[in-house]
Amino acid sequence: MARRTTVADVRKMKSEGRRIPMVTAYDYSSALIAERAGVPMILVGDSLGMVVHGHETTLPLRVEDMILHAQMVMRGSQTALVVVDLPFMSYATEQDAVTSARRVMQEGRGQALKLEGGVEIAPIVRRLTEMGVPVMGHLGLTPQSQHQLGLRVQAREVNAARKLIDDAKALEEAGAFAVVLEVIPAELAALVSRELTIPTIGIGAGAGCDGQVQVWHDVLGLFEGKSPRHAYRFAEIGQQMEQALRRYAEEVTLGQFPTEAQSAHLKPDILTELEKGLSKAK
Ligand code: KIV
């Protein structure tokens, strides 16, 4: 059996110029499918707050939620590097970060954590990495700060772009093994990718990143309506699911499902015995 991808493998992929695919997964069966498809890195992203739990933002998620979904993913995963998001406010202080990291790593069994933020969280990244926790950074559009920064393209101006470069360097310096760059100009993402020795994983950050990450529901077309610009629907699974369920409901309604193929039977003598004395027996 193939062994599990490690953070060293991911760094090697960058040094060898191999692009790194990553996708979110939130449960057992999606982890199985992602790995069968050959994806080496899975993110148990807090986007699950929206696409699985139906919240409007990622903010309501708790450490317990991330642990539960990480456990499901880990049961389906044998070869991917599984990175788990630390949720909003669960790493507000170094002590909070250590407590949350311990729980997600020990109870959720993920192999690495992702934290949003730059220079200001560098001491936390250093502390966690020194304690043996691989950390992936996350810069640009950071959904946990959406009420402060919005959900638009980030770092378009010189000062903001310079800050993002400094943030990325601070994360690398603090020991992060990779950094997600979300919804920033492609030129800036390419520049950061050249500057860093650790891999950049882009989402809405152009083709110059070392890898790409996409949300499960986006790549598979599970939702109706317009997808965000950074998403590409590689399939329309949502439509296929709806068609299948419509057919199922119709066949049940018409008495066409289940058929003999889905049925088990009693031996005739047992049926006769059971029917004895029943008023509605045939
Ligand atoms: O939660 C998530 O899915 C993410 C990706 C969009 C990078 O953070």
mmCIF file of C-alpha atoms and ligand atoms in Angstrom:
data_model
loop_
_atom_site.group_PDB
_atom_site.id
_atom_site.type_symbol
_atom_site.label_atom_id
_atom_site.label_comp_id
_atom_site.label_asym_id
_atom_site.label_seq_id
_atom_site.Cartn_x
_atom_site.Cartn_y
_atom_site.Cartn_z
ATOM 1 C CA MET A 1 0.000 0.000 0.000
ATOM 2 C CA ALA A 2 1.228 3.510 -0.803
ATOM 3 C CA ARG A 3 2.431 5.410 2.255
ATOM 4 C CA ARG A 4 0.925 8.680 3.432
ATOM 5 C CA THR A 5 2.163 11.959 1.900
ATOM 6 C CA THR A 6 4.276 13.967 4.355
ATOM 7 C CA VAL A 7 5.070 17.665 4.631
ATOM 8 C CA ALA A 8 8.586 16.796 3.412
ATOM 9 C CA ASP A 9 7.037 15.260 0.263
ATOM 10 C CA VAL A 10 5.062 18.447 -0.351
ATOM 11 C CA ARG A 11 8.165 20.603 -0.012
ATOM 12 C CA LYS A 12 10.036 18.220 -2.338
ATOM 13 C CA MET A 13 7.272 18.582 -4.925
ATOM 14 C CA LYS A 14 7.979 22.313 -5.013
ATOM 15 C CA SER A 15 11.738 21.864 -5.256
ATOM 16 C CA GLU A 16 11.241 19.427 -8.150
ATOM 17 C CA GLY A 17 8.803 21.764 -9.898
ATOM 18 C CA ARG A 18 5.855 19.369 -9.505
ATOM 19 C CA ARG A 19 2.462 21.071 -9.059
ATOM 20 C CA ILE A 20 0.522 20.131 -5.925
ATOM 21 C CA PRO A 21 -3.246 19.423 -6.135
ATOM 22 C CA MET A 22 -5.310 19.786 -2.972
ATOM 23 C CA VAL A 23 -9.054 19.534 -2.455
ATOM 24 C CA THR A 24 -11.308 19.935 0.543
ATOM 25 C CA ALA A 25 -13.121 16.894 1.910
ATOM 26 C CA TYR A 26 -15.409 16.775 4.889
ATOM 27 C CA ASP A 27 -16.348 13.129 5.412
ATOM 28 C CA TYR A 28 -15.436 9.459 4.940
ATOM 29 C CA SER A 29 -16.721 8.874 1.417
ATOM 30 C CA SER A 30 -15.328 12.101 -0.038
ATOM 31 C CA ALA A 31 -11.885 11.297 1.419
ATOM 32 C CA LEU A 32 -12.048 7.833 -0.197
ATOM 33 C CA ILE A 33 -12.939 9.331 -3.574
ATOM 34 C CA ALA A 34 -10.300 12.083 -3.391
ATOM 35 C CA GLU A 35 -7.594 9.544 -2.671
ATOM 36 C CA ARG A 36 -8.778 7.155 -5.371
ATOM 37 C CA ALA A 37 -8.455 10.123 -7.733
ATOM 38 C CA GLY A 38 -4.817 10.533 -6.674
ATOM 39 C CA VAL A 39 -5.085 13.803 -4.728
ATOM 40 C CA PRO A 40 -2.074 13.916 -2.372
ATOM 41 C CA MET A 41 -3.315 16.590 0.029
ATOM 42 C CA ILE A 42 -6.787 16.957 1.586
ATOM 43 C CA LEU A 43 -8.046 19.989 3.475
ATOM 44 C CA VAL A 44 -10.730 19.607 6.109
ATOM 45 C CA GLY A 45 -11.548 23.256 5.532
ATOM 46 C CA ASP A 46 -13.804 25.385 7.669
ATOM 47 C CA SER A 47 -15.666 26.099 4.415
ATOM 48 C CA LEU A 48 -17.652 23.103 5.701
ATOM 49 C CA GLY A 49 -19.462 25.653 7.853
ATOM 50 C CA MET A 50 -21.184 26.862 4.686
ATOM 51 C CA VAL A 51 -21.259 23.909 2.313
ATOM 52 C CA VAL A 52 -22.051 21.176 4.850
ATOM 53 C CA HIS A 53 -23.602 22.888 7.882
ATOM 54 C CA GLY A 54 -25.473 25.577 5.899
ATOM 55 C CA HIS A 55 -24.125 28.586 7.852
ATOM 56 C CA GLU A 56 -23.562 31.892 6.059
ATOM 57 C CA THR A 57 -19.922 32.115 7.160
ATOM 58 C CA THR A 58 -17.178 29.949 8.639
ATOM 59 C CA LEU A 59 -17.409 31.739 11.980
ATOM 60 C CA PRO A 60 -19.896 29.535 13.891
ATOM 61 C CA LEU A 61 -17.657 26.472 13.649
ATOM 62 C CA ARG A 62 -16.101 25.148 16.853
ATOM 63 C CA VAL A 63 -13.070 22.977 17.487
ATOM 64 C CA GLU A 64 -15.492 20.078 18.151
ATOM 65 C CA ASP A 65 -16.937 20.439 14.625
ATOM 66 C CA MET A 66 -13.484 20.312 13.051
ATOM 67 C CA ILE A 67 -12.591 17.268 15.150
ATOM 68 C CA LEU A 68 -15.742 15.431 14.070
ATOM 69 C CA HIS A 69 -15.144 16.070 10.357
ATOM 70 C CA ALA A 70 -11.417 15.341 10.642
ATOM 71 C CA GLN A 71 -12.278 11.969 12.199
ATOM 72 C CA MET A 72 -14.631 11.152 9.314
ATOM 73 C CA VAL A 73 -12.008 12.129 6.728
ATOM 74 C CA MET A 74 -9.290 10.175 8.507
ATOM 75 C CA ARG A 75 -11.427 7.021 8.425
ATOM 76 C CA GLY A 76 -11.563 7.316 4.628
ATOM 77 C CA SER A 77 -7.977 8.430 4.125
ATOM 78 C CA GLN A 78 -4.856 6.310 3.966
ATOM 79 C CA THR A 79 -2.420 8.137 1.722
ATOM 80 C CA ALA A 80 -3.146 11.864 1.660
ATOM 81 C CA LEU A 81 -1.653 14.500 3.909
ATOM 82 C CA VAL A 82 -4.738 15.652 5.822
ATOM 83 C CA VAL A 83 -4.651 19.305 6.865
ATOM 84 C CA VAL A 84 -7.359 20.568 9.240
ATOM 85 C CA ASP A 85 -8.438 24.197 9.693
ATOM 86 C CA LEU A 86 -8.319 25.626 13.190
ATOM 87 C CA PRO A 87 -11.637 27.476 13.431
ATOM 88 C CA PHE A 88 -12.325 31.141 14.207
ATOM 89 C CA MET A 89 -10.997 32.362 17.606
ATOM 90 C CA SER A 90 -9.612 28.956 18.523
ATOM 91 C CA TYR A 91 -6.030 30.307 18.244
ATOM 92 C CA ALA A 92 -6.557 33.803 19.611
ATOM 93 C CA THR A 93 -3.696 33.298 22.088
ATOM 94 C CA GLU A 94 -0.720 30.964 22.074
ATOM 95 C CA GLN A 95 -2.298 28.931 24.854
ATOM 96 C CA ASP A 96 -5.604 28.671 22.939
ATOM 97 C CA ALA A 97 -3.659 27.557 19.860
ATOM 98 C CA VAL A 98 -1.790 24.853 21.766
ATOM 99 C CA THR A 99 -5.017 23.554 23.338
ATOM 100 C CA SER A 100 -6.926 23.575 20.025
ATOM 101 C CA ALA A 101 -4.001 22.015 18.156
ATOM 102 C CA ARG A 102 -3.683 19.245 20.727
ATOM 103 C CA ARG A 103 -7.379 18.407 20.418
ATOM 104 C CA VAL A 104 -7.507 18.492 16.607
ATOM 105 C CA MET A 105 -4.321 16.429 16.252
ATOM 106 C CA GLN A 106 -5.088 13.896 19.020
ATOM 107 C CA GLU A 107 -8.879 13.576 18.751
ATOM 108 C CA GLY A 108 -9.312 14.498 15.070
ATOM 109 C CA ARG A 109 -6.117 12.659 14.040
ATOM 110 C CA GLY A 110 -5.204 15.194 11.298
ATOM 111 C CA GLN A 111 -1.570 15.460 10.247
ATOM 112 C CA ALA A 112 -1.298 19.234 9.939
ATOM 113 C CA LEU A 113 -3.231 22.402 10.762
ATOM 114 C CA LYS A 114 -4.092 25.511 8.761
ATOM 115 C CA LEU A 115 -4.274 28.939 10.415
ATOM 116 C CA GLU A 116 -5.316 32.246 8.861
ATOM 117 C CA GLY A 117 -3.088 35.292 9.318
ATOM 118 C CA GLY A 118 0.433 36.630 8.793
ATOM 119 C CA VAL A 119 3.033 38.381 10.952
ATOM 120 C CA GLU A 120 0.618 38.619 13.887
ATOM 121 C CA ILE A 121 0.271 34.829 14.176
ATOM 122 C CA ALA A 122 3.941 34.040 13.446
ATOM 123 C CA PRO A 123 4.743 33.434 17.160
ATOM 124 C CA ILE A 124 1.866 30.922 17.295
ATOM 125 C CA VAL A 125 3.100 29.184 14.135
ATOM 126 C CA ARG A 126 6.592 29.006 15.642
ATOM 127 C CA ARG A 127 5.306 27.559 18.916
ATOM 128 C CA LEU A 128 3.201 24.903 17.173
ATOM 129 C CA THR A 129 5.915 23.877 14.728
ATOM 130 C CA GLU A 130 8.441 23.662 17.558
ATOM 131 C CA MET A 131 6.042 21.305 19.304
ATOM 132 C CA GLY A 132 5.877 19.077 16.228
ATOM 133 C CA VAL A 133 2.676 20.352 14.608
ATOM 134 C CA PRO A 134 3.039 21.054 10.870
ATOM 135 C CA VAL A 135 1.343 24.373 10.064
ATOM 136 C CA MET A 136 -0.004 25.653 6.759
ATOM 137 C CA GLY A 137 -0.513 29.431 6.609
ATOM 138 C CA HIS A 138 -3.391 31.191 4.855
ATOM 139 C CA LEU A 139 -3.105 34.734 3.448
ATOM 140 C CA GLY A 140 -5.084 37.034 1.142
ATOM 141 C CA LEU A 141 -8.820 36.561 1.424
ATOM 142 C CA THR A 142 -9.147 35.089 4.894
ATOM 143 C CA PRO A 143 -12.806 34.166 5.472
ATOM 144 C CA GLN A 144 -12.429 34.207 9.272
ATOM 145 C CA SER A 145 -11.743 37.983 8.992
ATOM 146 C CA GLN A 146 -14.454 38.638 6.433
ATOM 147 C CA HIS A 147 -16.290 41.177 8.585
ATOM 148 C CA GLN A 148 -13.080 43.212 8.737
ATOM 149 C CA LEU A 149 -11.532 42.656 5.293
ATOM 150 C CA GLY A 150 -14.489 41.687 3.117
ATOM 151 C CA LEU A 151 -14.581 38.922 0.528
ATOM 152 C CA ARG A 152 -13.099 40.858 -2.383
ATOM 153 C CA VAL A 153 -9.714 40.475 -4.109
ATOM 154 C CA GLN A 154 -7.031 41.348 -1.550
ATOM 155 C CA ALA A 155 -3.629 43.078 -1.803
ATOM 156 C CA ARG A 156 -4.146 44.968 -5.061
ATOM 157 C CA GLU A 157 -2.304 48.083 -3.851
ATOM 158 C CA VAL A 158 1.448 48.426 -3.225
ATOM 159 C CA ASN A 159 1.294 48.661 0.563
ATOM 160 C CA ALA A 160 -1.124 45.783 0.960
ATOM 161 C CA ALA A 161 0.875 43.683 -1.510
ATOM 162 C CA ARG A 162 4.132 44.448 0.365
ATOM 163 C CA LYS A 163 2.430 43.484 3.626
ATOM 164 C CA LEU A 164 1.323 40.185 2.110
ATOM 165 C CA ILE A 165 4.901 39.442 0.979
ATOM 166 C CA ASP A 166 6.164 40.234 4.505
ATOM 167 C CA ASP A 167 3.423 38.052 6.005
ATOM 168 C CA ALA A 168 4.363 35.129 3.751
ATOM 169 C CA LYS A 169 8.045 35.472 4.678
ATOM 170 C CA ALA A 170 7.166 35.682 8.375
ATOM 171 C CA LEU A 171 5.157 32.445 8.124
ATOM 172 C CA GLU A 172 8.007 30.682 6.332
ATOM 173 C CA GLU A 173 10.487 31.985 8.889
ATOM 174 C CA ALA A 174 8.226 30.785 11.727
ATOM 175 C CA GLY A 175 8.277 27.249 10.320
ATOM 176 C CA ALA A 176 5.108 26.942 8.200
ATOM 177 C CA PHE A 177 5.466 24.141 5.630
ATOM 178 C CA ALA A 178 3.189 25.781 3.025
ATOM 179 C CA VAL A 179 0.902 28.766 2.633
ATOM 180 C CA VAL A 180 -2.495 29.149 0.994
ATOM 181 C CA LEU A 181 -2.885 32.320 -1.086
ATOM 182 C CA GLU A 182 -6.586 33.034 -1.553
ATOM 183 C CA VAL A 183 -8.034 35.527 -4.060
ATOM 184 C CA ILE A 184 -5.054 37.802 -4.658
ATOM 185 C CA PRO A 185 -3.717 39.086 -7.993
ATOM 186 C CA ALA A 186 -1.960 36.374 -10.002
ATOM 187 C CA GLU A 187 1.214 38.442 -10.426
ATOM 188 C CA LEU A 188 1.560 38.894 -6.665
ATOM 189 C CA ALA A 189 0.974 35.177 -6.029
ATOM 190 C CA ALA A 190 3.648 34.296 -8.618
ATOM 191 C CA LEU A 191 6.037 36.716 -6.974
ATOM 192 C CA VAL A 192 5.424 35.261 -3.494
ATOM 193 C CA SER A 193 5.821 31.740 -4.910
ATOM 194 C CA ARG A 194 9.234 32.692 -6.313
ATOM 195 C CA GLU A 195 10.336 34.332 -3.055
ATOM 196 C CA LEU A 196 9.399 31.462 -0.735
ATOM 197 C CA THR A 197 11.118 28.105 -0.492
ATOM 198 C CA ILE A 198 7.917 26.561 0.938
ATOM 199 C CA PRO A 199 5.048 25.796 -1.479
ATOM 200 C CA THR A 200 2.236 28.258 -2.114
ATOM 201 C CA ILE A 201 -1.192 26.721 -2.624
ATOM 202 C CA GLY A 202 -3.452 29.032 -4.581
ATOM 203 C CA ILE A 203 -7.187 29.507 -4.782
ATOM 204 C CA GLY A 204 -8.162 32.369 -7.037
ATOM 205 C CA ALA A 205 -4.501 33.380 -7.126
ATOM 206 C CA GLY A 206 -3.546 32.422 -10.680
ATOM 207 C CA ALA A 207 -1.414 29.706 -12.202
ATOM 208 C CA GLY A 208 1.897 30.829 -10.739
ATOM 209 C CA CYS A 209 1.367 29.100 -7.393
ATOM 210 C CA ASP A 210 3.071 25.797 -6.577
ATOM 211 C CA GLY A 211 -0.255 24.075 -6.006
ATOM 212 C CA GLN A 212 -3.983 24.692 -6.117
ATOM 213 C CA VAL A 213 -6.791 24.036 -3.661
ATOM 214 C CA GLN A 214 -10.489 23.946 -4.485
ATOM 215 C CA VAL A 215 -13.628 23.397 -2.466
ATOM 216 C CA TRP A 216 -15.230 19.960 -3.026
ATOM 217 C CA HIS A 217 -18.693 21.344 -3.806
ATOM 218 C CA ASP A 218 -17.242 23.838 -6.316
ATOM 219 C CA VAL A 219 -15.132 21.417 -8.379
ATOM 220 C CA LEU A 220 -17.915 18.852 -8.474
ATOM 221 C CA GLY A 221 -20.738 21.274 -9.264
ATOM 222 C CA LEU A 222 -22.860 20.334 -6.259
ATOM 223 C CA PHE A 223 -24.636 23.669 -6.017
ATOM 224 C CA GLU A 224 -26.995 25.367 -8.447
ATOM 225 C CA GLY A 225 -26.256 28.910 -9.505
ATOM 226 C CA LYS A 226 -23.186 30.986 -10.076
ATOM 227 C CA SER A 227 -19.863 29.707 -8.722
ATOM 228 C CA PRO A 228 -17.239 32.118 -7.395
ATOM 229 C CA ARG A 229 -14.775 33.314 -10.084
ATOM 230 C CA HIS A 230 -11.935 31.269 -8.622
ATOM 231 C CA ALA A 231 -13.909 28.020 -8.882
ATOM 232 C CA TYR A 232 -14.187 25.764 -11.913
ATOM 233 C CA ARG A 233 -16.879 23.097 -12.132
ATOM 234 C CA PHE A 234 -15.118 19.968 -13.391
ATOM 235 C CA ALA A 235 -18.467 18.124 -13.284
ATOM 236 C CA GLU A 236 -22.175 18.683 -12.612
ATOM 237 C CA ILE A 237 -22.651 16.060 -9.925
ATOM 238 C CA GLY A 238 -25.430 18.053 -8.243
ATOM 239 C CA GLN A 239 -27.596 17.685 -11.367
ATOM 240 C CA GLN A 240 -26.831 13.977 -11.592
ATOM 241 C CA MET A 241 -27.749 13.513 -7.917
ATOM 242 C CA GLU A 242 -31.021 15.365 -8.418
ATOM 243 C CA GLN A 243 -31.913 13.281 -11.491
ATOM 244 C CA ALA A 244 -31.134 10.049 -9.652
ATOM 245 C CA LEU A 245 -33.231 11.050 -6.643
ATOM 246 C CA ARG A 246 -36.134 12.179 -8.863
ATOM 247 C CA ARG A 247 -36.102 8.762 -10.577
ATOM 248 C CA TYR A 248 -35.959 7.013 -7.208
ATOM 249 C CA ALA A 249 -38.912 9.010 -5.833
ATOM 250 C CA GLU A 250 -40.922 8.348 -9.016
ATOM 251 C CA GLU A 251 -40.242 4.619 -8.959
ATOM 252 C CA VAL A 252 -41.257 4.354 -5.297
ATOM 253 C CA THR A 253 -44.435 6.315 -6.034
ATOM 254 C CA LEU A 254 -45.268 4.076 -8.998
ATOM 255 C CA GLY A 255 -44.507 0.880 -7.069
ATOM 256 C CA GLN A 256 -41.607 0.055 -9.387
ATOM 257 C CA PHE A 257 -38.985 0.059 -6.633
ATOM 258 C CA PRO A 258 -37.936 -2.168 -4.923
ATOM 259 C CA THR A 259 -37.910 -5.113 -7.331
ATOM 260 C CA GLU A 260 -37.143 -8.808 -6.798
ATOM 261 C CA ALA A 261 -33.428 -7.955 -7.000
ATOM 262 C CA GLN A 262 -33.613 -5.930 -3.778
ATOM 263 C CA SER A 263 -35.848 -8.411 -1.850
ATOM 264 C CA ALA A 264 -35.323 -11.374 0.491
ATOM 265 C CA HIS A 265 -38.024 -14.071 1.037
ATOM 266 C CA LEU A 266 -39.462 -16.347 3.718
ATOM 267 C CA LYS A 267 -39.677 -20.087 3.064
ATOM 268 C CA PRO A 268 -43.304 -20.902 2.012
ATOM 269 C CA ASP A 269 -43.949 -23.138 5.062
ATOM 270 C CA ILE A 270 -42.855 -20.380 7.436
ATOM 271 C CA LEU A 271 -45.160 -17.920 5.683
ATOM 272 C CA THR A 272 -48.061 -20.394 5.940
ATOM 273 C CA GLU A 273 -47.359 -20.821 9.659
ATOM 274 C CA LEU A 274 -47.250 -17.063 10.238
ATOM 275 C CA GLU A 275 -50.465 -16.494 8.289
ATOM 276 C CA LYS A 276 -52.414 -18.981 10.406
ATOM 277 C CA GLY A 277 -54.887 -17.139 12.511
ATOM 278 C CA LEU A 278 -54.182 -13.721 10.976
ATOM 279 C CA SER A 279 -57.425 -12.163 9.797
ATOM 280 C CA LYS A 280 -55.895 -10.374 6.790
ATOM 281 C CA ALA A 281 -53.943 -13.400 5.519
ATOM 282 C CA LYS A 282 -54.362 -14.151 1.800
HETATM 283 O O1 KIV B 1 -11.936 26.296 4.315
HETATM 284 C C1 KIV B 1 -11.507 26.136 3.166
HETATM 285 O O2 KIV B 1 -12.053 25.385 2.362
HETATM 286 C C2 KIV B 1 -10.313 26.885 2.790
HETATM 287 C C3 KIV B 1 -9.916 26.873 1.352
HETATM 288 C C4 KIV B 1 -10.830 27.691 0.562
HETATM 289 C C5 KIV B 1 -8.500 27.270 1.181
HETATM 290 O O3 KIV B 1 -9.709 27.505 3.607
#
